[in-house]
């Protein structure tokens, strides 16, 4: 098998895996939304954590938040493990069943969110390679250049905001800063880089359109 065919085969495998992960991630998130769409919301306060998993790669933790409904105190924990431990009493939105307040989930997506993120990544990156190959072969160059230029910026914005929402349960900058952790610099920089790329591309397109009109 030639290098080109081997590369295309790997791209195809990654794309298929991405589509499958996207399907199950979206289905899981929609299922979570259907379950909680009639839930009320309140603020939960980070109060404790427990070990979720521990191996040679390190230890991850289940975060525990306390919330109060009708004067009674309840706790809810993440259904995934994380190495990021927020500041004590930092807040996160809690969605709870108004008729059974002990049934609650944390805003920001559960275990389905990482699957959704991976699906986006494994779908987007192979598509970039496919578009680049088509562009180099001279197919739809103007269209593909616009897709690549704008798409990269949009991709970084979505991934950055999605990561922030998953970790903090919010994309409100003030709320994120209150529970700030150095690791959050990565998705914040991703959002900034994506916005810069999108803005530069948009400005270049507007300048080109203005120049063509003057000519």
Short mmCIF file of N, CA and C in Angstrom, two decimals, residues 152-165 171 173 176 184-199:
data_model
loop_
_atom_site.label_atom_id
_atom_site.label_comp_id
_atom_site.label_asym_id
_atom_site.label_seq_id
_atom_site.Cartn_x
_atom_site.Cartn_y
_atom_site.Cartn_z
N UNK A 152 -11.16 26.69 11.10
CA UNK A 152 -10.16 26.52 12.16
C UNK A 152 -10.48 27.44 13.34
N UNK A 153 -10.84 28.69 13.03
CA UNK A 153 -11.20 29.63 14.09
C UNK A 153 -12.42 29.17 14.86
N UNK A 154 -13.45 28.73 14.14
CA UNK A 154 -14.68 28.26 14.78
C UNK A 154 -14.41 27.02 15.62
N UNK A 155 -13.57 26.13 15.11
CA UNK A 155 -13.25 24.90 15.83
C UNK A 155 -12.60 25.21 17.19
N UNK A 156 -11.62 26.12 17.20
CA UNK A 156 -10.95 26.45 18.45
C UNK A 156 -11.91 27.15 19.42
N UNK A 157 -12.79 27.98 18.91
CA UNK A 157 -13.75 28.65 19.79
C UNK A 157 -14.69 27.63 20.43
N UNK A 158 -15.23 26.73 19.61
CA UNK A 158 -16.17 25.72 20.11
C UNK A 158 -15.49 24.80 21.13
N UNK A 159 -14.29 24.33 20.80
CA UNK A 159 -13.60 23.42 21.71
C UNK A 159 -13.22 24.12 23.01
N UNK A 160 -12.80 25.38 22.91
CA UNK A 160 -12.45 26.12 24.12
C UNK A 160 -13.65 26.37 25.02
N UNK A 161 -14.75 26.85 24.41
CA UNK A 161 -15.96 27.11 25.20
C UNK A 161 -16.54 25.81 25.76
N UNK A 162 -16.50 24.76 24.95
CA UNK A 162 -17.01 23.46 25.42
C UNK A 162 -16.21 22.94 26.60
N UNK A 163 -14.89 23.09 26.55
CA UNK A 163 -14.04 22.64 27.66
C UNK A 163 -14.32 23.45 28.92
N UNK A 164 -14.49 24.76 28.76
CA UNK A 164 -14.81 25.61 29.91
C UNK A 164 -16.14 25.22 30.53
N UNK A 165 -17.13 24.96 29.68
CA UNK A 165 -18.46 24.59 30.19
C UNK A 165 -18.42 23.25 30.88
N UNK A 171 -20.07 29.35 30.89
CA UNK A 171 -19.16 30.08 30.00
C UNK A 171 -19.17 31.56 30.38
N UNK A 173 -17.63 34.49 32.05
CA UNK A 173 -16.23 34.76 32.38
C UNK A 173 -16.07 35.10 33.86
N UNK A 176 -16.25 31.95 35.87
CA UNK A 176 -15.05 31.14 35.65
C UNK A 176 -13.88 31.68 36.45
N UNK A 184 -7.40 26.09 33.34
CA UNK A 184 -8.40 26.77 32.52
C UNK A 184 -7.78 27.76 31.54
N UNK A 185 -6.49 28.06 31.72
CA UNK A 185 -5.81 28.93 30.76
C UNK A 185 -5.80 28.31 29.37
N UNK A 186 -5.74 26.98 29.30
CA UNK A 186 -5.67 26.31 28.00
C UNK A 186 -6.93 26.56 27.18
N UNK A 187 -8.15 26.25 27.70
CA UNK A 187 -9.33 26.54 26.88
C UNK A 187 -9.55 28.03 26.65
N UNK A 188 -9.15 28.89 27.62
CA UNK A 188 -9.28 30.33 27.42
C UNK A 188 -8.40 30.79 26.25
N UNK A 189 -7.18 30.25 26.19
CA UNK A 189 -6.28 30.59 25.08
C UNK A 189 -6.81 30.03 23.76
N UNK A 190 -7.47 28.87 23.80
CA UNK A 190 -8.06 28.30 22.60
C UNK A 190 -9.16 29.22 22.06
N UNK A 191 -10.00 29.73 22.96
CA UNK A 191 -11.05 30.66 22.54
C UNK A 191 -10.44 31.92 21.95
N UNK A 192 -9.41 32.46 22.62
CA UNK A 192 -8.76 33.68 22.13
C UNK A 192 -8.12 33.45 20.76
N UNK A 193 -7.44 32.31 20.60
CA UNK A 193 -6.80 32.00 19.31
C UNK A 193 -7.84 31.82 18.22
N UNK A 194 -8.93 31.14 18.53
CA UNK A 194 -10.00 30.94 17.55
C UNK A 194 -10.64 32.25 17.14
N UNK A 195 -10.89 33.12 18.13
CA UNK A 195 -11.50 34.43 17.83
C UNK A 195 -10.55 35.28 16.98
N UNK A 196 -9.25 35.21 17.29
CA UNK A 196 -8.26 35.96 16.51
C UNK A 196 -8.20 35.46 15.07
N UNK A 197 -8.19 34.13 14.90
CA UNK A 197 -8.17 33.55 13.56
C UNK A 197 -9.41 33.93 12.77
N UNK A 198 -10.57 33.83 13.41
CA UNK A 198 -11.83 34.17 12.75
C UNK A 198 -11.85 35.65 12.38
N UNK A 199 -11.42 36.51 13.33
CA UNK A 199 -11.42 37.95 13.07
C UNK A 199 -10.47 38.34 11.95
#
